Amino acid sequence: MPSHNKTLLICLLLLFAAASAGCTGAQQRLREPAMTPPVWPGDGEMPRIRYLSSFTQPEDLQIRQGMVSRIWDYVVGAQERGLVAPQGVTADADGTIYVVDAALKTVQIYNSSRNKFRVVPDDDHLFETPIHAVADEETGRLYVTDSAAGAVRSFALSETGSAGEFGKGELERPTGIALNKRTNELLVLDTRHAAVFRYNRHTLRLIGRFGSRGTAQGQFNHPTALAVNSTGEILVNDALNFRIQVFSPAGEFRHAFGKAGDSPGYFNRPKGVAVDSDNNIYVVDTLFDNVQIFDAEGKLLLSFGQAGQGAGEFWMPTGIFIDQNDRIYVADTYNKRVQTFQYLKQAGHK
């Protein structure tokens, strides 16, 4: 290509990138709600949950792409920077957010304080059916369940380490995943086996499992997600038994709550489960388009959300995660976004 044509191309690309940046900023300003953030419960009661924000792409978190990077992506093409079908979400103590996108077959990683955005894995090694993820800062690894592949894949949190996987031949349909720091275990829920597999957190060696298919105590019917509370108890979303089951750190059944129904306190299609710092239990119900909150014994405390596309409204949500600061992340799947909320602790709670 003649040199003057090259110069013209570069100038056009620079103009395109600048125009795109301006449009993105304008769109971001339009998305910001010009209203008081919703809280739950309403009607003048003491608020327990406050809506914070939502994001669909890095720019929503003020993560800006550099000019050179924008030009390069325009020329050679780049991986998707927006969410299409967020399935699972987790976060670490550094404030990095990891979103599993089932449609893109990737995990999108956001860190607004460092202005960092990246995607794993690369285009040549996409997941088959990614479901949930957990970040282990002690081992420096991100673990992602790949259900159709029958394995858990791992990536370095630092961006410089190697990738790996484990569970082949042991797992069939891994879905939920969580850390139990009390026992130094990585827990993997296998939907087809209807069991929780317990791996050593550091060696990734299988050290035990519990659960089987059925309706009795300690049995599961299409379990989808799990979480661990501050005492190391394990909570399993037993979806088609329409209940949450609670187990000791060793996997011994303790109690269960929930049944099928279409009113508050019941479940229709429970998908995700999480626990806040007071050990309250949060259950995402895909068909209710809401999150129900129960105390540690299973008593309904509150619910928030409804069907829709506004702030605090959902369209078939799936995953949920609560970080160490009681920030709540909900994968609002069909709205193609993650919404964030804050649990407001009562005075005197530690």
mmCIF file of C-alpha atoms in Angstrom:
data_model
loop_
_atom_site.group_PDB
_atom_site.id
_atom_site.type_symbol
_atom_site.label_atom_id
_atom_site.label_comp_id
_atom_site.label_asym_id
_atom_site.label_seq_id
_atom_site.Cartn_x
_atom_site.Cartn_y
_atom_site.Cartn_z
ATOM 1 C CA MET A 1 0.000 0.000 0.000
ATOM 2 C CA PRO A 2 1.427 3.461 -0.884
ATOM 3 C CA SER A 3 2.619 5.470 2.122
ATOM 4 C CA HIS A 4 0.025 8.217 1.662
ATOM 5 C CA ASN A 5 -2.760 5.608 1.768
ATOM 6 C CA LYS A 6 -1.324 4.165 4.975
ATOM 7 C CA THR A 7 -1.305 7.633 6.516
ATOM 8 C CA LEU A 8 -4.891 8.212 5.437
ATOM 9 C CA LEU A 9 -5.963 4.872 6.923
ATOM 10 C CA ILE A 10 -4.325 5.669 10.263
ATOM 11 C CA CYS A 11 -6.000 9.085 10.349
ATOM 12 C CA LEU A 12 -9.388 7.559 9.593
ATOM 13 C CA LEU A 13 -8.914 4.961 12.325
ATOM 14 C CA LEU A 14 -7.958 7.658 14.821
ATOM 15 C CA LEU A 15 -11.057 9.658 13.933
ATOM 16 C CA PHE A 16 -13.214 6.547 14.210
ATOM 17 C CA ALA A 17 -11.791 5.672 17.627
ATOM 18 C CA ALA A 18 -12.285 9.209 18.934
ATOM 19 C CA ALA A 19 -15.866 9.315 17.665
ATOM 20 C CA SER A 20 -16.619 5.933 19.168
ATOM 21 C CA ALA A 21 -15.217 7.024 22.526
ATOM 22 C CA GLY A 22 -17.474 10.079 22.473
ATOM 23 C CA CYS A 23 -20.523 7.988 21.643
ATOM 24 C CA THR A 24 -19.720 5.513 24.392
ATOM 25 C CA GLY A 25 -19.460 8.307 26.929
ATOM 26 C CA ALA A 26 -22.798 9.735 25.810
ATOM 27 C CA GLN A 27 -24.455 6.310 26.032
ATOM 28 C CA GLN A 28 -23.007 5.807 29.511
ATOM 29 C CA ARG A 29 -24.471 9.122 30.665
ATOM 30 C CA LEU A 30 -27.874 8.128 29.280
ATOM 31 C CA ARG A 31 -27.784 4.818 31.191
ATOM 32 C CA GLU A 32 -27.167 6.425 34.556
ATOM 33 C CA PRO A 33 -30.462 6.551 36.464
ATOM 34 C CA ALA A 34 -31.592 10.044 37.403
ATOM 35 C CA MET A 35 -33.451 8.860 40.489
ATOM 36 C CA THR A 36 -32.976 7.805 44.074
ATOM 37 C CA PRO A 37 -31.626 4.227 44.108
ATOM 38 C CA PRO A 38 -34.349 1.765 45.144
ATOM 39 C CA VAL A 39 -34.187 0.106 48.552
ATOM 40 C CA TRP A 40 -35.948 -2.876 50.089
ATOM 41 C CA PRO A 41 -38.169 -2.979 52.013
ATOM 42 C CA GLY A 42 -39.859 0.249 50.955
ATOM 43 C CA ASP A 43 -42.760 2.160 52.490
ATOM 44 C CA GLY A 44 -40.601 3.904 55.056
ATOM 45 C CA GLU A 45 -39.324 0.746 56.748
ATOM 46 C CA MET A 46 -35.670 0.361 57.706
ATOM 47 C CA PRO A 47 -33.889 -0.471 54.417
ATOM 48 C CA ARG A 48 -31.931 -3.720 54.329
ATOM 49 C CA ILE A 49 -30.968 -3.858 50.624
ATOM 50 C CA ARG A 50 -29.922 -0.934 48.417
ATOM 51 C CA TYR A 51 -29.494 -0.993 44.646
ATOM 52 C CA LEU A 52 -26.049 0.228 43.571
ATOM 53 C CA SER A 53 -25.536 -0.130 39.824
ATOM 54 C CA SER A 54 -25.452 -2.457 36.852
ATOM 55 C CA PHE A 55 -22.990 -3.165 34.077
ATOM 56 C CA THR A 56 -23.025 -4.770 30.650
ATOM 57 C CA GLN A 57 -19.605 -3.734 29.366
ATOM 58 C CA PRO A 58 -16.299 -2.453 30.788
ATOM 59 C CA GLU A 59 -17.199 1.175 30.099
ATOM 60 C CA ASP A 60 -20.122 0.893 32.539
ATOM 61 C CA LEU A 61 -17.480 0.382 35.265
ATOM 62 C CA GLN A 62 -15.373 3.289 33.929
ATOM 63 C CA ILE A 63 -12.855 0.862 32.411
ATOM 64 C CA ARG A 64 -11.633 2.669 29.308
ATOM 65 C CA GLN A 65 -9.812 1.126 26.380
ATOM 66 C CA GLY A 66 -6.681 2.936 25.228
ATOM 67 C CA MET A 67 -6.574 4.561 21.797
ATOM 68 C CA VAL A 68 -3.941 2.209 20.390
ATOM 69 C CA SER A 69 -5.829 -0.797 21.680
ATOM 70 C CA ARG A 70 -9.067 0.459 20.121
ATOM 71 C CA ILE A 71 -7.401 0.937 16.748
ATOM 72 C CA TRP A 72 -5.785 -2.491 16.911
ATOM 73 C CA ASP A 73 -9.065 -4.164 17.819
ATOM 74 C CA TYR A 74 -10.801 -2.405 14.950
ATOM 75 C CA VAL A 75 -8.187 -3.591 12.464
ATOM 76 C CA VAL A 76 -7.747 -7.216 13.585
ATOM 77 C CA GLY A 77 -10.988 -7.868 15.457
ATOM 78 C CA ALA A 78 -11.337 -8.548 19.175
ATOM 79 C CA GLN A 79 -13.246 -10.681 21.632
ATOM 80 C CA GLU A 80 -16.647 -9.422 22.763
ATOM 81 C CA ARG A 81 -16.451 -6.660 25.380
ATOM 82 C CA GLY A 82 -20.115 -6.830 26.347
ATOM 83 C CA LEU A 83 -22.153 -9.455 28.161
ATOM 84 C CA VAL A 84 -24.576 -11.634 26.212
ATOM 85 C CA ALA A 85 -25.777 -14.288 28.669
ATOM 86 C CA PRO A 86 -24.165 -13.880 32.115
ATOM 87 C CA GLN A 87 -24.608 -17.163 33.975
ATOM 88 C CA GLY A 88 -22.379 -16.984 37.041
ATOM 89 C CA VAL A 89 -20.576 -14.192 38.858
ATOM 90 C CA THR A 90 -17.946 -13.986 41.573
ATOM 91 C CA ALA A 91 -15.509 -11.413 42.950
ATOM 92 C CA ASP A 92 -12.317 -11.298 45.001
ATOM 93 C CA ALA A 93 -10.994 -9.102 47.800
ATOM 94 C CA ASP A 94 -9.201 -6.892 45.272
ATOM 95 C CA GLY A 95 -12.529 -5.854 43.765
ATOM 96 C CA THR A 96 -12.041 -7.835 40.577
ATOM 97 C CA ILE A 97 -15.322 -9.180 39.187
ATOM 98 C CA TYR A 98 -15.481 -12.401 37.161
ATOM 99 C CA VAL A 99 -18.559 -13.015 35.001
ATOM 100 C CA VAL A 100 -19.203 -16.364 33.316
ATOM 101 C CA ASP A 101 -20.942 -15.804 29.982
ATOM 102 C CA ALA A 102 -22.637 -18.978 28.734
ATOM 103 C CA ALA A 103 -23.293 -17.618 25.230
ATOM 104 C CA LEU A 104 -19.767 -16.323 24.621
ATOM 105 C CA LYS A 105 -18.229 -19.403 26.355
ATOM 106 C CA THR A 106 -15.812 -17.157 28.242
ATOM 107 C CA VAL A 107 -15.228 -15.439 31.575
ATOM 108 C CA GLN A 108 -15.062 -11.640 31.425
ATOM 109 C CA ILE A 109 -12.834 -10.099 34.102
ATOM 110 C CA TYR A 110 -13.298 -6.499 35.310
ATOM 111 C CA ASN A 111 -11.133 -4.409 37.649
ATOM 112 C CA SER A 112 -12.172 -0.757 37.631
ATOM 113 C CA SER A 113 -9.518 0.428 40.115
ATOM 114 C CA ARG A 114 -6.774 -0.748 37.744
ATOM 115 C CA ASN A 115 -8.667 0.073 34.554
ATOM 116 C CA LYS A 116 -8.265 -3.580 33.547
ATOM 117 C CA PHE A 117 -10.491 -5.793 31.430
ATOM 118 C CA ARG A 118 -9.638 -9.177 29.977
ATOM 119 C CA VAL A 119 -11.291 -12.328 28.753
ATOM 120 C CA VAL A 120 -10.378 -15.977 29.386
ATOM 121 C CA PRO A 121 -9.816 -18.286 27.658
ATOM 122 C CA ASP A 122 -8.683 -17.145 24.206
ATOM 123 C CA ASP A 123 -10.658 -17.863 21.061
ATOM 124 C CA ASP A 124 -8.855 -21.142 20.412
ATOM 125 C CA HIS A 125 -9.746 -22.723 23.754
ATOM 126 C CA LEU A 126 -13.298 -21.637 24.575
ATOM 127 C CA PHE A 127 -15.384 -23.427 27.185
ATOM 128 C CA GLU A 128 -18.055 -25.862 26.079
ATOM 129 C CA THR A 129 -20.685 -24.932 28.690
ATOM 130 C CA PRO A 130 -19.303 -22.710 31.480
ATOM 131 C CA ILE A 131 -21.564 -22.364 34.515
ATOM 132 C CA HIS A 132 -19.955 -20.917 37.660
ATOM 133 C CA ALA A 133 -16.569 -19.665 38.862
ATOM 134 C CA VAL A 134 -14.669 -19.014 42.071
ATOM 135 C CA ALA A 135 -11.455 -17.040 42.649
ATOM 136 C CA ASP A 136 -8.949 -18.424 45.161
ATOM 137 C CA GLU A 137 -6.472 -15.697 46.034
ATOM 138 C CA GLU A 138 -4.431 -17.979 48.289
ATOM 139 C CA THR A 139 -3.555 -20.302 45.404
ATOM 140 C CA GLY A 140 -3.745 -17.544 42.795
ATOM 141 C CA ARG A 141 -6.218 -19.428 40.633
ATOM 142 C CA LEU A 142 -9.615 -18.872 39.029
ATOM 143 C CA TYR A 143 -11.680 -22.074 38.789
ATOM 144 C CA VAL A 144 -14.532 -22.402 36.273
ATOM 145 C CA THR A 145 -16.911 -25.344 35.940
ATOM 146 C CA ASP A 146 -17.318 -26.517 32.347
ATOM 147 C CA SER A 147 -20.402 -28.700 32.499
ATOM 148 C CA ALA A 148 -20.405 -30.263 29.025
ATOM 149 C CA ALA A 149 -16.653 -30.960 29.248
ATOM 150 C CA GLY A 150 -17.046 -32.749 32.596
ATOM 151 C CA ALA A 151 -14.165 -30.814 34.148
ATOM 152 C CA VAL A 152 -13.118 -27.712 36.067
ATOM 153 C CA ARG A 153 -10.717 -25.408 34.248
ATOM 154 C CA SER A 154 -8.303 -23.086 36.021
ATOM 155 C CA PHE A 155 -6.501 -19.870 35.139
ATOM 156 C CA ALA A 156 -3.904 -17.698 36.846
ATOM 157 C CA LEU A 157 -5.312 -14.608 38.547
ATOM 158 C CA SER A 158 -2.072 -12.802 37.705
ATOM 159 C CA GLU A 159 -2.491 -13.097 33.895
ATOM 160 C CA THR A 160 1.010 -14.641 33.587
ATOM 161 C CA GLY A 161 0.525 -18.212 34.824
ATOM 162 C CA SER A 162 -0.533 -21.283 32.914
ATOM 163 C CA ALA A 163 -4.030 -22.709 32.493
ATOM 164 C CA GLY A 164 -5.067 -26.184 33.601
ATOM 165 C CA GLU A 165 -7.987 -28.435 34.453
ATOM 166 C CA PHE A 166 -9.019 -31.213 36.824
ATOM 167 C CA GLY A 167 -11.914 -33.575 37.463
ATOM 168 C CA LYS A 168 -11.905 -35.447 34.137
ATOM 169 C CA GLY A 169 -13.164 -38.971 34.725
ATOM 170 C CA GLU A 170 -14.577 -38.055 38.153
ATOM 171 C CA LEU A 171 -17.082 -35.357 37.220
ATOM 172 C CA GLU A 172 -19.871 -35.602 34.649
ATOM 173 C CA ARG A 173 -21.814 -32.327 34.786
ATOM 174 C CA PRO A 174 -20.071 -29.918 37.177
ATOM 175 C CA THR A 175 -22.111 -26.782 37.823
ATOM 176 C CA GLY A 176 -21.755 -25.081 41.214
ATOM 177 C CA ILE A 177 -18.379 -24.374 42.777
ATOM 178 C CA ALA A 178 -17.288 -22.755 46.056
ATOM 179 C CA LEU A 179 -14.348 -22.482 48.442
ATOM 180 C CA ASN A 180 -14.576 -23.725 52.014
ATOM 181 C CA LYS A 181 -11.763 -21.848 53.712
ATOM 182 C CA ARG A 182 -12.584 -23.500 57.033
ATOM 183 C CA THR A 183 -11.602 -26.911 55.684
ATOM 184 C CA ASN A 184 -9.251 -25.788 52.881
ATOM 185 C CA GLU A 185 -11.448 -27.482 50.313
ATOM 186 C CA LEU A 186 -12.681 -26.636 46.848
ATOM 187 C CA LEU A 187 -16.257 -27.898 46.523
ATOM 188 C CA VAL A 188 -17.705 -28.861 43.133
ATOM 189 C CA LEU A 189 -21.386 -29.662 42.686
ATOM 190 C CA ASP A 190 -22.093 -32.251 39.986
ATOM 191 C CA THR A 191 -25.685 -32.073 38.734
ATOM 192 C CA ARG A 192 -25.707 -35.455 36.990
ATOM 193 C CA HIS A 193 -24.082 -37.291 39.904
ATOM 194 C CA ALA A 194 -26.357 -35.333 42.305
ATOM 195 C CA ALA A 195 -23.388 -35.014 44.634
ATOM 196 C CA VAL A 196 -20.871 -32.553 46.067
ATOM 197 C CA PHE A 197 -17.244 -33.447 45.329
ATOM 198 C CA ARG A 198 -14.661 -32.291 47.873
ATOM 199 C CA TYR A 199 -11.170 -31.463 46.603
ATOM 200 C CA ASN A 200 -8.085 -30.435 48.527
ATOM 201 C CA ARG A 201 -7.713 -26.735 47.868
ATOM 202 C CA HIS A 202 -3.963 -26.903 47.215
ATOM 203 C CA THR A 203 -3.401 -30.294 45.578
ATOM 204 C CA LEU A 204 -6.815 -30.565 43.867
ATOM 205 C CA ARG A 205 -6.920 -34.196 44.946
ATOM 206 C CA LEU A 206 -10.395 -35.661 45.478
ATOM 207 C CA ILE A 207 -10.830 -36.369 49.196
ATOM 208 C CA GLY A 208 -14.523 -37.206 49.417
ATOM 209 C CA ARG A 209 -18.066 -36.638 48.186
ATOM 210 C CA PHE A 210 -21.588 -36.638 49.572
ATOM 211 C CA GLY A 211 -25.104 -36.781 48.169
ATOM 212 C CA SER A 212 -27.074 -38.990 45.791
ATOM 213 C CA ARG A 213 -30.172 -38.736 43.612
ATOM 214 C CA GLY A 214 -33.525 -38.711 45.411
ATOM 215 C CA THR A 215 -35.886 -36.748 47.620
ATOM 216 C CA ALA A 216 -34.769 -37.833 51.103
ATOM 217 C CA GLN A 217 -32.611 -35.748 53.419
ATOM 218 C CA GLY A 218 -29.133 -35.425 51.933
ATOM 219 C CA GLN A 219 -30.317 -36.405 48.459
ATOM 220 C CA PHE A 220 -30.680 -34.089 45.467
ATOM 221 C CA ASN A 221 -32.777 -33.646 42.341
ATOM 222 C CA HIS A 222 -30.974 -31.505 39.769
ATOM 223 C CA PRO A 223 -28.875 -29.402 42.181
ATOM 224 C CA THR A 224 -27.466 -26.276 40.543
ATOM 225 C CA ALA A 225 -25.421 -24.166 42.964
ATOM 226 C CA LEU A 226 -23.775 -24.121 46.364
ATOM 227 C CA ALA A 227 -22.339 -21.656 48.882
ATOM 228 C CA VAL A 228 -20.442 -21.758 52.182
ATOM 229 C CA ASN A 229 -21.268 -19.679 55.259
ATOM 230 C CA SER A 230 -18.905 -18.208 57.848
ATOM 231 C CA THR A 231 -18.889 -21.385 59.962
ATOM 232 C CA GLY A 232 -18.044 -23.630 57.018
ATOM 233 C CA GLU A 233 -21.558 -25.014 56.577
ATOM 234 C CA ILE A 234 -22.372 -25.974 52.988
ATOM 235 C CA LEU A 235 -25.617 -24.810 51.377
ATOM 236 C CA VAL A 236 -26.883 -26.600 48.278
ATOM 237 C CA ASN A 237 -29.604 -25.333 45.957
ATOM 238 C CA ASP A 238 -31.589 -28.563 45.451
ATOM 239 C CA ALA A 239 -33.511 -27.080 42.519
ATOM 240 C CA LEU A 240 -36.071 -29.695 41.508
ATOM 241 C CA ASN A 241 -36.727 -30.666 45.120
ATOM 242 C CA PHE A 242 -37.507 -26.932 45.556
ATOM 243 C CA ARG A 243 -35.412 -26.541 48.682
ATOM 244 C CA ILE A 244 -32.103 -25.441 50.147
ATOM 245 C CA GLN A 245 -30.219 -28.102 52.095
ATOM 246 C CA VAL A 246 -27.627 -27.237 54.732
ATOM 247 C CA PHE A 247 -24.720 -29.557 55.590
ATOM 248 C CA SER A 248 -21.874 -29.549 58.092
ATOM 249 C CA PRO A 249 -18.370 -28.796 56.781
ATOM 250 C CA ALA A 250 -17.871 -32.584 56.593
ATOM 251 C CA GLY A 251 -21.006 -33.052 54.490
ATOM 252 C CA GLU A 252 -23.422 -34.284 57.180
ATOM 253 C CA PHE A 253 -27.050 -33.232 56.688
ATOM 254 C CA ARG A 254 -28.228 -30.574 59.155
ATOM 255 C CA HIS A 255 -31.531 -29.152 57.928
ATOM 256 C CA ALA A 256 -33.482 -28.055 54.850
ATOM 257 C CA PHE A 257 -36.125 -25.492 54.010
ATOM 258 C CA GLY A 258 -38.392 -24.630 51.090
ATOM 259 C CA LYS A 259 -41.047 -26.238 48.925
ATOM 260 C CA ALA A 260 -42.682 -25.663 45.544
ATOM 261 C CA GLY A 261 -45.138 -22.758 45.353
ATOM 262 C CA ASP A 262 -45.889 -19.391 43.805
ATOM 263 C CA SER A 263 -45.867 -17.093 46.837
ATOM 264 C CA PRO A 264 -43.129 -15.575 49.027
ATOM 265 C CA GLY A 265 -41.166 -18.176 50.968
ATOM 266 C CA TYR A 266 -41.721 -20.826 48.296
ATOM 267 C CA PHE A 267 -39.645 -21.694 45.234
ATOM 268 C CA ASN A 268 -40.529 -22.001 41.575
ATOM 269 C CA ARG A 269 -37.172 -22.356 39.808
ATOM 270 C CA PRO A 270 -34.377 -21.650 42.309
ATOM 271 C CA LYS A 271 -31.047 -21.223 40.536
ATOM 272 C CA GLY A 272 -28.409 -19.524 42.688
ATOM 273 C CA VAL A 273 -27.577 -19.338 46.393
ATOM 274 C CA ALA A 274 -25.291 -17.062 48.422
ATOM 275 C CA VAL A 275 -24.683 -16.029 52.046
ATOM 276 C CA ASP A 276 -23.972 -12.611 53.581
ATOM 277 C CA SER A 277 -21.783 -11.816 56.600
ATOM 278 C CA ASP A 278 -24.713 -12.425 58.978
ATOM 279 C CA ASN A 279 -25.248 -15.875 57.424
ATOM 280 C CA ASN A 280 -28.536 -14.825 55.849
ATOM 281 C CA ILE A 281 -29.267 -17.002 52.813
ATOM 282 C CA TYR A 282 -30.086 -15.472 49.413
ATOM 283 C CA VAL A 283 -31.845 -17.556 46.747
ATOM 284 C CA VAL A 284 -32.255 -16.388 43.142
ATOM 285 C CA ASP A 285 -35.470 -17.686 41.594
ATOM 286 C CA THR A 286 -35.373 -17.530 37.803
ATOM 287 C CA LEU A 287 -39.119 -17.687 37.258
ATOM 288 C CA PHE A 288 -40.016 -15.346 40.130
ATOM 289 C CA ASP A 289 -37.457 -12.833 38.780
ATOM 290 C CA ASN A 290 -36.406 -12.016 42.312
ATOM 291 C CA VAL A 291 -34.074 -12.792 45.198
ATOM 292 C CA GLN A 292 -35.517 -14.144 48.457
ATOM 293 C CA ILE A 293 -33.606 -13.737 51.708
ATOM 294 C CA PHE A 294 -33.908 -16.214 54.600
ATOM 295 C CA ASP A 295 -32.267 -16.335 57.995
ATOM 296 C CA ALA A 296 -29.839 -19.151 58.834
ATOM 297 C CA GLU A 297 -32.729 -21.410 59.907
ATOM 298 C CA GLY A 298 -34.741 -20.856 56.732
ATOM 299 C CA LYS A 299 -37.252 -18.219 57.877
ATOM 300 C CA LEU A 300 -38.184 -15.754 55.122
ATOM 301 C CA LEU A 301 -36.947 -12.243 55.916
ATOM 302 C CA LEU A 302 -37.353 -10.265 52.714
ATOM 303 C CA SER A 303 -37.440 -10.453 48.943
ATOM 304 C CA PHE A 304 -36.332 -7.938 46.357
ATOM 305 C CA GLY A 305 -36.733 -7.565 42.614
ATOM 306 C CA GLN A 306 -39.478 -8.174 40.077
ATOM 307 C CA ALA A 307 -39.789 -8.810 36.354
ATOM 308 C CA GLY A 308 -38.569 -5.953 34.190
ATOM 309 C CA GLN A 309 -35.558 -4.111 32.833
ATOM 310 C CA GLY A 310 -35.200 -1.245 35.284
ATOM 311 C CA ALA A 311 -32.977 -0.865 38.321
ATOM 312 C CA GLY A 312 -33.593 -3.798 40.658
ATOM 313 C CA GLU A 313 -35.723 -5.618 38.092
ATOM 314 C CA PHE A 314 -34.741 -8.940 36.528
ATOM 315 C CA TRP A 315 -35.330 -11.098 33.501
ATOM 316 C CA MET A 316 -34.567 -14.736 34.316
ATOM 317 C CA PRO A 317 -31.616 -14.164 36.692
ATOM 318 C CA THR A 318 -29.328 -17.101 37.499
ATOM 319 C CA GLY A 319 -26.121 -16.631 39.503
ATOM 320 C CA ILE A 320 -25.525 -14.689 42.707
ATOM 321 C CA PHE A 321 -22.434 -13.905 44.793
ATOM 322 C CA ILE A 322 -21.860 -11.821 47.941
ATOM 323 C CA ASP A 323 -18.365 -10.494 48.656
ATOM 324 C CA GLN A 324 -16.612 -9.798 51.951
ATOM 325 C CA ASN A 325 -18.094 -6.274 52.039
ATOM 326 C CA ASP A 326 -21.665 -7.569 51.642
ATOM 327 C CA ARG A 327 -21.893 -6.346 48.081
ATOM 328 C CA ILE A 328 -24.372 -8.525 46.187
ATOM 329 C CA TYR A 329 -23.813 -9.412 42.528
ATOM 330 C CA VAL A 330 -26.692 -10.920 40.518
ATOM 331 C CA ALA A 331 -26.306 -12.306 36.987
ATOM 332 C CA ASP A 332 -29.391 -10.819 35.300
ATOM 333 C CA THR A 333 -29.136 -13.216 32.383
ATOM 334 C CA TYR A 334 -31.739 -12.164 29.834
ATOM 335 C CA ASN A 335 -31.149 -8.476 30.545
ATOM 336 C CA LYS A 336 -27.500 -9.126 29.563
ATOM 337 C CA ARG A 337 -26.093 -7.479 32.674
ATOM 338 C CA VAL A 338 -24.896 -7.898 36.236
ATOM 339 C CA GLN A 339 -26.705 -5.872 38.885
ATOM 340 C CA THR A 340 -25.064 -4.961 42.188
ATOM 341 C CA PHE A 341 -26.724 -4.296 45.540
ATOM 342 C CA GLN A 342 -25.589 -3.615 49.098
ATOM 343 C CA TYR A 343 -26.695 -5.497 52.192
ATOM 344 C CA LEU A 344 -27.144 -2.901 54.939
ATOM 345 C CA LYS A 345 -26.154 -4.454 58.251
ATOM 346 C CA GLN A 346 -28.107 -3.577 61.360
ATOM 347 C CA ALA A 347 -26.344 -1.729 64.152
ATOM 348 C CA GLY A 348 -24.685 -4.143 66.552
ATOM 349 C CA HIS A 349 -24.148 -6.914 63.983
ATOM 350 C CA LYS A 350 -20.530 -7.925 63.478
#
